[in-house]
């Protein structure tokens, strides 16, 4: 039995239920507390807003101006210059539809809310939650006005709360019309234009707002969302798309009819006449505008904030260089006269090789701040032969398969349906790579690109900052045949890699941005990239130095200090005008700086084309650079450590002649051997008309003549001779090519003899008459297009024996005083003509083409 005493069981207590009366009482108390807290919060918000408004009333006027400084710390320009950037308008000046356009787009309940729109805030919260970040502002027009007084666009709770409190305070202090008036006078419209009246004058040349048309009002209302992106001058297509959105909102909200909407949506934007524009033509405008663009693109500081924030902007500008450029671009004698009412245009940029800093820049001869395209940056054109060093020859040297003295094919060749031509119709059999660059020959360039591969050439050029369209996949690229082309800034940046031992620095204008308090808010940080070997870079510099020497296509650019560079041009393809050009280029560099010059017309057609010589861009380069570098000590290009010059080939033979003897029916060949030929042999090459390339006919030693006994009546033959070093395995540069035709009745009439090439004396001017011709037709990634004749860029000037280059067979063809051009001609109509990205011409799939 158990001795345990039984425990008394405790009764279970029942939970008391809350009565309805108690719940109701609690709710009333909670509601009362919420009302009290809400009223207290509302009073606090109103008080805070009134206080903030009082403290910032002065900010209805523009804040402190930001300042741009040059590389030495000297002030260059103010981004905001007093009230010249804003024309104040009274509410009565605003057409009803103009106000309606902004209300429909920015705040459709503007006339009903008290500064804050709960529906917009709720919508913004939902979007922020979905996106998990602050993406929707939910701001009313009144809030936007409040925000513009602070310069802080961060979507933070504190900033938003302050903005809301100020908006409510604004609504208490001002009427709706007064708020709208302040808003339309305060808002930023891009192009240094604050206020709707200023914007109307800037974009449409309209000073009386009542005269604005519906499409113009909608265009203005479309801009506050993103002034740079929806700017009708910079981005007319995007502006037109956004305008259609505004018109649709106005229609949906009952402000306009469907017919009004459709008619206004169709209008194409046209810039106003210069007299109506507000842009200035002051010095440094191109550079200043680029600084503004770079601040937004690289550092996220938009123009409105940058101009009004009191920033100190330190840049790479060298004022002496910029002034030299501005002076040259005001000298009309350097440019072609206006053609059919249009001014010949040009742009130029100079970069510091060591840093990539933009030393100077001009966007055009008539550049107006914010009103015209900066052609040095935003316009792309066919580069002609100026692309050969970065797309063809540098990658060829980098591959290890080529040296500056490699023998290249210079015979008429069909590359799978694509047959580029040398413009003068002369082919020299074999030429050295260096000679091909100096004379800007087309066939050798295409031949080399085919050998290394288009993909390899493009990949190399892309490392240097060039970009290509997906359709740029054919051999026409070797001559500048691109769908969209390149800008002077891109070309200058690419060429800076040659004088720096193969390192590339990103082009930039801003080095540092300091806030009004002196704190650094942005700074340029980038590492130089090694884009090619130091050996390739050094060899390219030595090669490009020959281009600006006597007999080279860039001789007009030669200056009073070491220089290397390349010419380029594109041929007009209008029937009967093929000898003229659409684009002229010169890209060159000294040990300190690299510059790129483009010349042409914004729109090229049968009424607007270049008649100046192909060396004209080089003249501008020289004019600017000599003055810009005045005072800088002259120094040579610096050979990279451990890099040796490429081995030079044996000296070549000269004065090759071919004479047909009707009695023996033989061709007698004679030549002049070099003085140190005792250890060399001679290779005699022959090419028959039916053959694609020359082959070795005989290898000889100790003689300077040979009789070809294998010719046939009616045959056509080309001969050239090279020296060969059996010990080193090196072949010398080819002689001039001797061409002879055997008469069909060879036994009766002797054939005229072919004497050595005539050697006209060439002034530097004549040395710029290149001759290369290739005209690709549209082609896809597989087959190569077939081009008609057209390019020019190799003057037929006999080099001196120490140049080690072949001697052309005749004087330059008449009819083109200083040569033609190089590259691929611009196509008129179809895919060839028309402005690309505003001003760039797509001419990659066109006909013709020159490239000095």
Coordinates of C-alpha atoms in Angstrom, one line a residue, residues 14 71 91 116 152 253 263 311 318 394 451 483 486 605 680 703 745 756 793:
X14 CA -11.6 30.6 -17.0
X71 CA 45.8 72.1 -65.9
X91 CA 2.2 83.5 -65.2
X116 CA 1.6 66.4 -51.4
X152 CA 20.1 67.2 -53.4
X253 CA -6.7 63.9 -69.5
X263 CA -0.8 66.3 -85.8
X311 CA 32.0 73.2 -57.6
X318 CA 46.3 73.8 -71.7
X394 CA 50.2 47.4 -85.7
X451 CA 46.4 37.4 -93.7
X483 CA 29.2 51.4 -91.1
X486 CA 35.1 57.0 -85.8
X605 CA 26.2 65.3 -101.6
X680 CA 74.7 39.2 -102.3
X703 CA 76.2 40.1 -112.8
X745 CA 54.7 40.5 -135.0
X756 CA 63.9 53.2 -115.5
X793 CA 46.9 57.8 -101.9

